[in-house]
Amino acid sequence: MHTVVLTKGVPDFREGKVSFDEDGHLERGKTPTVMNPNDKHALRAAFQTSVRNGGHVSLMSMGPPGYQEVLQEGMADVYADDLYLLSDREMGAADTWATAMTVASGIEKLDTRPDLVFAGFKTADGETGHTGPQTAYCLGWPIVTHVISLDIDEEEDRLRAKRLVDGDVTEIETVEAPLPCFVVADPEFEPTYRKATHRLEHKDRREQTRERAEEYEDHLTVWDHEDLNLDPDYIGLDGSPTIVAGVDPIPKAPSEREATDVDGGDPAELEPVLDELAPYAAGD
């Protein structure tokens, strides 16, 4: 069982140092970056599959050279056997469509065709949720979105999954799809390891991947557009139909805030606080 997880670096909004060029494109090389939080749900889903069904987990991203650290983060924090970075200047400033075409080419270049490709629900910067479905479209694979749990029937080469209907946490449906298949993991996804053998395997693999992450360069493959046989006119900025109309900067939260210590056991101290909050509780 070979699974691939797609991830993306997103601005570390905690730092408040997000840089844009004059055309409104994010300058990722000048912006502190972390692994997109929703992608970790996808990575956990892939890890569960590898523990239960055996096999190999590859983590793939498209971005500048600094994304190597994002891939290392994913390997260390969750799990990955190897890492793939699609990176060169021709890929820069890509929208979701140009990104999807590039990533699909990276998946097709792998030595073995994956059985499953996982993607996160959406990214913390663009929040479009487009790249996963568009990559599935480029591959011509079936896709199951909003997945909260899954099992693989290896004899029948089928995925069985529970998914939220239209993202509604109150309505769940069970679906099946043939492999290879594309899966978008929902933030509600929770890995489960019912068997003792699975829990032991989970522990062993976690220890192995932490050691591997310390020397992640030995497990990293970098491909540029020539390696992927991609025409620069159809990737990166030139291949992106999206036009950025404007960008609103995100202000950094103040590092220090005024606070008043209140003794919860002293009614005299609590009374003025309650008086101040009462209008908000009433909806005023």
CSV table of C-alpha atoms in Angstrom, one decimal:
chain,number,residue,atom,x,y,z
A,1,MET,CA,0.0,0.0,0.0
A,2,HIS,CA,1.6,3.3,-1.2
A,3,THR,CA,0.0,6.5,0.0
A,4,VAL,CA,1.0,10.1,-0.9
A,5,VAL,CA,0.1,13.1,1.3
A,6,LEU,CA,0.1,16.6,-0.2
A,7,THR,CA,1.1,19.5,2.0
A,8,LYS,CA,1.8,23.1,1.7
A,9,GLY,CA,3.7,25.7,3.7
A,10,VAL,CA,1.6,28.6,5.0
A,11,PRO,CA,2.6,31.8,6.7
A,12,ASP,CA,3.2,31.6,10.3
A,13,PHE,CA,0.7,34.2,11.3
A,14,ARG,CA,2.0,34.1,14.9
A,15,GLU,CA,5.0,36.0,13.6
A,16,GLY,CA,3.0,38.6,11.8
A,17,LYS,CA,5.7,39.1,9.2
A,18,VAL,CA,3.8,38.3,5.9
A,19,SER,CA,5.5,39.8,2.9
A,20,PHE,CA,3.8,40.5,-0.5
A,21,ASP,CA,5.2,41.9,-3.7
A,22,GLU,CA,3.8,44.8,-5.7
A,23,ASP,CA,1.4,42.5,-7.6
A,24,GLY,CA,-0.1,41.1,-4.4
A,25,HIS,CA,1.7,37.8,-4.5
A,26,LEU,CA,2.9,36.3,-1.3
A,27,GLU,CA,6.7,36.3,-1.1
A,28,ARG,CA,7.1,32.9,0.5
A,29,GLY,CA,10.9,33.1,0.6
A,30,LYS,CA,10.6,36.2,2.9
A,31,THR,CA,7.8,34.9,5.1
A,32,PRO,CA,8.1,32.6,8.1
A,33,THR,CA,6.5,29.3,7.1
A,34,VAL,CA,4.9,26.3,8.9
A,35,MET,CA,3.1,23.2,7.7
A,36,ASN,CA,-0.5,23.9,6.9
A,37,PRO,CA,-2.4,22.6,10.0
A,38,ASN,CA,-5.2,20.9,8.1
A,39,ASP,CA,-2.6,18.8,6.2
A,40,LYS,CA,-1.7,17.1,9.4
A,41,HIS,CA,-5.1,15.5,9.5
A,42,ALA,CA,-4.4,14.1,6.0
A,43,LEU,CA,-1.0,12.9,7.2
A,44,ARG,CA,-2.6,11.1,10.2
A,45,ALA,CA,-5.1,9.4,7.9
A,46,ALA,CA,-2.3,8.2,5.7
A,47,PHE,CA,-0.3,7.0,8.8
A,48,GLN,CA,-3.3,5.1,10.0
A,49,THR,CA,-3.6,3.4,6.6
A,50,SER,CA,0.1,2.4,6.7
A,51,VAL,CA,-0.1,1.0,10.2
A,52,ARG,CA,-3.3,-1.0,9.5
A,53,ASN,CA,-2.5,-2.1,6.0
A,54,GLY,CA,1.3,-1.8,5.8
A,55,GLY,CA,3.1,0.0,3.1
A,56,HIS,CA,4.8,3.3,2.4
A,57,VAL,CA,4.0,7.0,3.1
A,58,SER,CA,5.4,9.8,0.9
A,59,LEU,CA,5.0,13.4,1.7
A,60,MET,CA,5.0,15.9,-1.2
A,61,SER,CA,4.9,19.6,-1.5
A,62,MET,CA,5.4,22.3,-4.2
A,63,GLY,CA,7.2,25.5,-3.1
A,64,PRO,CA,10.5,27.2,-2.6
A,65,PRO,CA,13.6,25.5,-1.2
A,66,GLY,CA,12.6,26.5,2.4
A,67,TYR,CA,9.7,24.1,2.2
A,68,GLN,CA,12.2,21.4,3.0
A,69,GLU,CA,11.7,22.4,6.6
A,70,VAL,CA,8.0,22.0,6.2
A,71,LEU,CA,8.4,18.5,4.9
A,72,GLN,CA,10.8,17.8,7.8
A,73,GLU,CA,8.1,19.1,10.2
A,74,GLY,CA,5.6,16.7,8.7
A,75,MET,CA,8.0,13.8,8.9
A,76,ALA,CA,8.9,14.5,12.5
A,77,ASP,CA,5.4,15.5,13.9
A,78,VAL,CA,3.4,12.7,12.3
A,79,TYR,CA,5.0,10.3,9.9
A,80,ALA,CA,6.6,9.9,6.5
A,81,ASP,CA,9.0,7.4,4.8
A,82,ASP,CA,10.2,9.8,2.2
A,83,LEU,CA,9.8,13.4,1.1
A,84,TYR,CA,9.3,15.1,-2.3
A,85,LEU,CA,9.7,18.8,-3.1
A,86,LEU,CA,8.7,20.2,-6.5
A,87,SER,CA,10.6,23.4,-6.7
A,88,ASP,CA,12.0,26.0,-9.1
A,89,ARG,CA,11.4,29.6,-10.1
A,90,GLU,CA,9.1,28.5,-13.0
A,91,MET,CA,6.6,27.1,-10.5
A,92,GLY,CA,6.5,30.4,-8.4
A,93,ALA,CA,3.3,32.4,-7.9
A,94,ALA,CA,1.1,29.5,-9.1
A,95,ASP,CA,-2.6,29.5,-8.4
A,96,THR,CA,-4.5,26.3,-7.4
A,97,TRP,CA,-4.9,25.1,-11.0
A,98,ALA,CA,-1.3,25.5,-11.9
A,99,THR,CA,-0.3,23.9,-8.6
A,100,ALA,CA,-2.6,21.0,-9.2
A,101,MET,CA,-1.1,20.3,-12.6
A,102,THR,CA,2.4,20.4,-11.2
A,103,VAL,CA,1.6,18.2,-8.3
A,104,ALA,CA,-0.3,15.7,-10.5
A,105,SER,CA,2.9,15.4,-12.6
A,106,GLY,CA,4.9,14.8,-9.5
A,107,ILE,CA,2.6,12.0,-8.4
A,108,GLU,CA,2.8,10.4,-11.9
A,109,LYS,CA,6.6,10.5,-11.8
A,110,LEU,CA,6.8,8.4,-8.7
A,111,ASP,CA,8.4,4.9,-9.2
A,112,THR,CA,5.1,3.2,-8.1
A,113,ARG,CA,1.6,4.4,-8.6
A,114,PRO,CA,0.1,5.4,-5.3
A,115,ASP,CA,-3.0,3.5,-4.1
A,116,LEU,CA,-4.2,6.6,-2.2
A,117,VAL,CA,-3.4,10.3,-2.3
A,118,PHE,CA,-4.5,12.4,0.7
A,119,ALA,CA,-4.9,16.2,1.0
A,120,GLY,CA,-6.0,18.5,3.7
A,121,PHE,CA,-9.4,20.2,3.9
A,122,LYS,CA,-8.1,23.7,3.0
A,123,THR,CA,-5.0,25.9,3.6
A,124,ALA,CA,-4.7,28.5,6.3
A,125,ASP,CA,-3.8,31.2,3.7
A,126,GLY,CA,-5.9,30.8,0.6
A,127,GLU,CA,-8.7,28.7,2.2
A,128,THR,CA,-10.1,27.8,-1.3
A,129,GLY,CA,-9.9,24.0,-0.8
A,130,HIS,CA,-9.3,23.7,-4.6
A,131,THR,CA,-5.9,22.1,-4.9
A,132,GLY,CA,-6.9,18.6,-3.7
A,133,PRO,CA,-10.0,18.2,-6.0
A,134,GLN,CA,-8.2,19.8,-8.9
A,135,THR,CA,-5.3,17.4,-8.5
A,136,ALA,CA,-7.7,14.5,-8.5
A,137,TYR,CA,-9.2,15.8,-11.7
A,138,CYS,CA,-5.8,16.0,-13.3
A,139,LEU,CA,-5.1,12.4,-12.4
A,140,GLY,CA,-8.6,11.3,-13.4
A,141,TRP,CA,-9.2,9.6,-10.1
A,142,PRO,CA,-12.3,9.3,-7.9
A,143,ILE,CA,-12.3,11.6,-4.9
A,144,VAL,CA,-14.0,11.4,-1.5
A,145,THR,CA,-14.1,14.6,0.6
A,146,HIS,CA,-14.8,15.5,4.2
A,147,VAL,CA,-13.6,12.0,5.3
A,148,ILE,CA,-13.7,11.4,9.0
A,149,SER,CA,-12.8,7.7,9.1
A,150,LEU,CA,-11.8,5.1,6.6
A,151,ASP,CA,-10.9,1.5,6.0
A,152,ILE,CA,-9.2,-0.3,3.0
A,153,ASP,CA,-10.3,-3.6,1.6
A,154,GLU,CA,-7.1,-4.8,0.0
A,155,GLU,CA,-8.7,-7.9,-1.6
A,156,GLU,CA,-11.3,-5.8,-3.5
A,157,ASP,CA,-9.0,-2.7,-3.9
A,158,ARG,CA,-11.7,-0.5,-2.4
A,159,LEU,CA,-11.9,2.4,0.0
A,160,ARG,CA,-14.8,2.5,2.5
A,161,ALA,CA,-15.1,5.8,4.2
A,162,LYS,CA,-17.4,7.8,6.4
A,163,ARG,CA,-17.8,11.4,5.4
A,164,LEU,CA,-19.6,14.5,6.5
A,165,VAL,CA,-22.4,15.5,4.1
A,166,ASP,CA,-21.6,19.0,2.8
A,167,GLY,CA,-19.4,19.5,5.8
A,168,ASP,CA,-22.3,19.2,8.2
A,169,VAL,CA,-21.2,17.4,11.4
A,170,THR,CA,-24.7,16.3,12.1
A,171,GLU,CA,-25.1,14.2,8.9
A,172,ILE,CA,-22.7,11.4,8.0
A,173,GLU,CA,-22.8,9.0,5.1
A,174,THR,CA,-20.8,5.9,4.2
A,175,VAL,CA,-19.3,5.7,0.7
A,176,GLU,CA,-17.1,3.3,-1.3
A,177,ALA,CA,-14.6,4.1,-4.1
A,178,PRO,CA,-12.2,2.0,-6.1
A,179,LEU,CA,-8.4,2.4,-5.7
A,180,PRO,CA,-6.5,4.4,-6.7
A,181,CYS,CA,-8.5,7.1,-5.0
A,182,PHE,CA,-8.0,10.7,-3.7
A,183,VAL,CA,-9.1,11.5,-0.2
A,184,VAL,CA,-9.6,14.9,1.4
A,185,ALA,CA,-9.5,14.4,5.2
A,186,ASP,CA,-11.8,16.6,7.3
A,187,PRO,CA,-10.6,18.3,10.5
A,188,GLU,CA,-13.0,15.9,12.3
A,189,PHE,CA,-10.8,12.9,11.2
A,190,GLU,CA,-9.6,10.9,14.2
A,191,PRO,CA,-7.2,8.0,13.6
A,192,THR,CA,-8.2,4.7,15.4
A,193,TYR,CA,-6.0,1.8,16.3
A,194,ARG,CA,-8.2,-1.0,17.6
A,195,LYS,CA,-5.8,-3.9,17.7
A,196,ALA,CA,-2.8,-4.2,20.0
A,197,THR,CA,-0.6,-5.1,17.0
A,198,HIS,CA,-1.6,-1.8,15.4
A,199,ARG,CA,-0.8,0.2,18.5
A,200,LEU,CA,2.6,-1.5,18.7
A,201,GLU,CA,3.3,-0.8,15.1
A,202,HIS,CA,2.2,2.8,15.6
A,203,LYS,CA,4.8,3.2,18.4
A,204,ASP,CA,7.6,1.6,16.4
A,205,ARG,CA,7.0,3.7,13.3
A,206,ARG,CA,6.8,6.9,15.3
A,207,GLU,CA,10.2,6.2,16.8
A,208,GLN,CA,11.6,5.4,13.4
A,209,THR,CA,10.3,8.5,11.7
A,210,ARG,CA,11.6,10.8,14.4
A,211,GLU,CA,15.1,9.4,13.8
A,212,ARG,CA,14.6,9.7,10.1
A,213,ALA,CA,13.6,13.4,10.4
A,214,GLU,CA,16.9,14.2,11.9
A,215,GLU,CA,18.6,13.3,8.6
A,216,TYR,CA,15.6,14.2,6.4
A,217,GLU,CA,17.9,15.3,3.5
A,218,ASP,CA,18.8,11.6,3.0
A,219,HIS,CA,15.1,10.9,2.3
A,220,LEU,CA,14.4,14.0,0.2
A,221,THR,CA,14.0,14.2,-3.6
A,222,VAL,CA,13.8,17.6,-5.3
A,223,TRP,CA,12.3,17.9,-8.8
A,224,ASP,CA,12.2,21.0,-11.0
A,225,HIS,CA,9.9,21.6,-14.0
A,226,GLU,CA,12.4,19.9,-16.4
A,227,ASP,CA,12.4,16.8,-14.2
A,228,LEU,CA,8.6,16.7,-14.5
A,229,ASN,CA,8.6,17.5,-18.2
A,230,LEU,CA,6.4,20.6,-17.7
A,231,ASP,CA,6.1,23.5,-20.1
A,232,PRO,CA,6.7,26.8,-18.1
A,233,ASP,CA,3.9,28.4,-20.0
A,234,TYR,CA,1.4,26.2,-18.2
A,235,ILE,CA,2.7,26.3,-14.7
A,236,GLY,CA,3.6,29.0,-12.1
A,237,LEU,CA,2.4,32.5,-12.7
A,238,ASP,CA,2.2,32.1,-16.5
A,239,GLY,CA,-0.1,29.1,-16.2
A,240,SER,CA,-2.4,30.6,-13.5
A,241,PRO,CA,-5.8,32.0,-14.7
A,242,THR,CA,-6.4,33.6,-11.2
A,243,ILE,CA,-5.8,37.3,-10.9
A,244,VAL,CA,-5.2,38.7,-7.4
A,245,ALA,CA,-7.4,41.8,-7.0
A,246,GLY,CA,-6.1,42.9,-3.6
A,247,VAL,CA,-4.6,41.7,-0.4
A,248,ASP,CA,-5.4,42.8,3.2
A,249,PRO,CA,-2.5,42.5,5.5
A,250,ILE,CA,-3.0,40.6,8.8
A,251,PRO,CA,-1.8,42.7,11.7
A,252,LYS,CA,0.3,41.2,14.4
A,253,ALA,CA,-1.5,40.8,17.7
A,254,PRO,CA,0.0,42.9,20.5
A,255,SER,CA,2.7,41.0,22.5
A,256,GLU,CA,1.5,42.6,25.7
A,257,ARG,CA,-2.0,43.1,26.9
A,258,GLU,CA,-3.4,44.8,30.0
A,259,ALA,CA,-4.8,42.3,32.5
A,260,THR,CA,-6.3,42.6,35.9
A,261,ASP,CA,-5.9,39.8,38.5
A,262,VAL,CA,-9.1,39.0,40.3
A,263,ASP,CA,-9.6,36.8,43.3
A,264,GLY,CA,-12.4,34.4,42.3
A,265,GLY,CA,-13.3,33.8,45.9
A,266,ASP,CA,-13.7,37.5,46.8
A,267,PRO,CA,-17.2,38.8,45.9
A,268,ALA,CA,-16.0,42.4,46.3
A,269,GLU,CA,-13.5,41.9,43.5
A,270,LEU,CA,-15.9,39.9,41.3
A,271,GLU,CA,-18.7,42.4,41.4
A,272,PRO,CA,-17.2,45.1,39.2
A,273,VAL,CA,-16.1,42.5,36.6
A,274,LEU,CA,-19.7,41.1,36.5
A,275,ASP,CA,-21.2,44.5,36.2
A,276,GLU,CA,-18.9,45.3,33.2
A,277,LEU,CA,-19.7,42.0,31.4
A,278,ALA,CA,-23.4,41.9,32.1
A,279,PRO,CA,-24.4,44.1,29.1
A,280,TYR,CA,-22.5,41.7,26.7
A,281,ALA,CA,-24.3,38.7,28.2
A,282,ALA,CA,-27.6,40.4,27.5
A,283,GLY,CA,-26.6,40.9,23.8
A,284,ASP,CA,-26.1,44.7,24.0
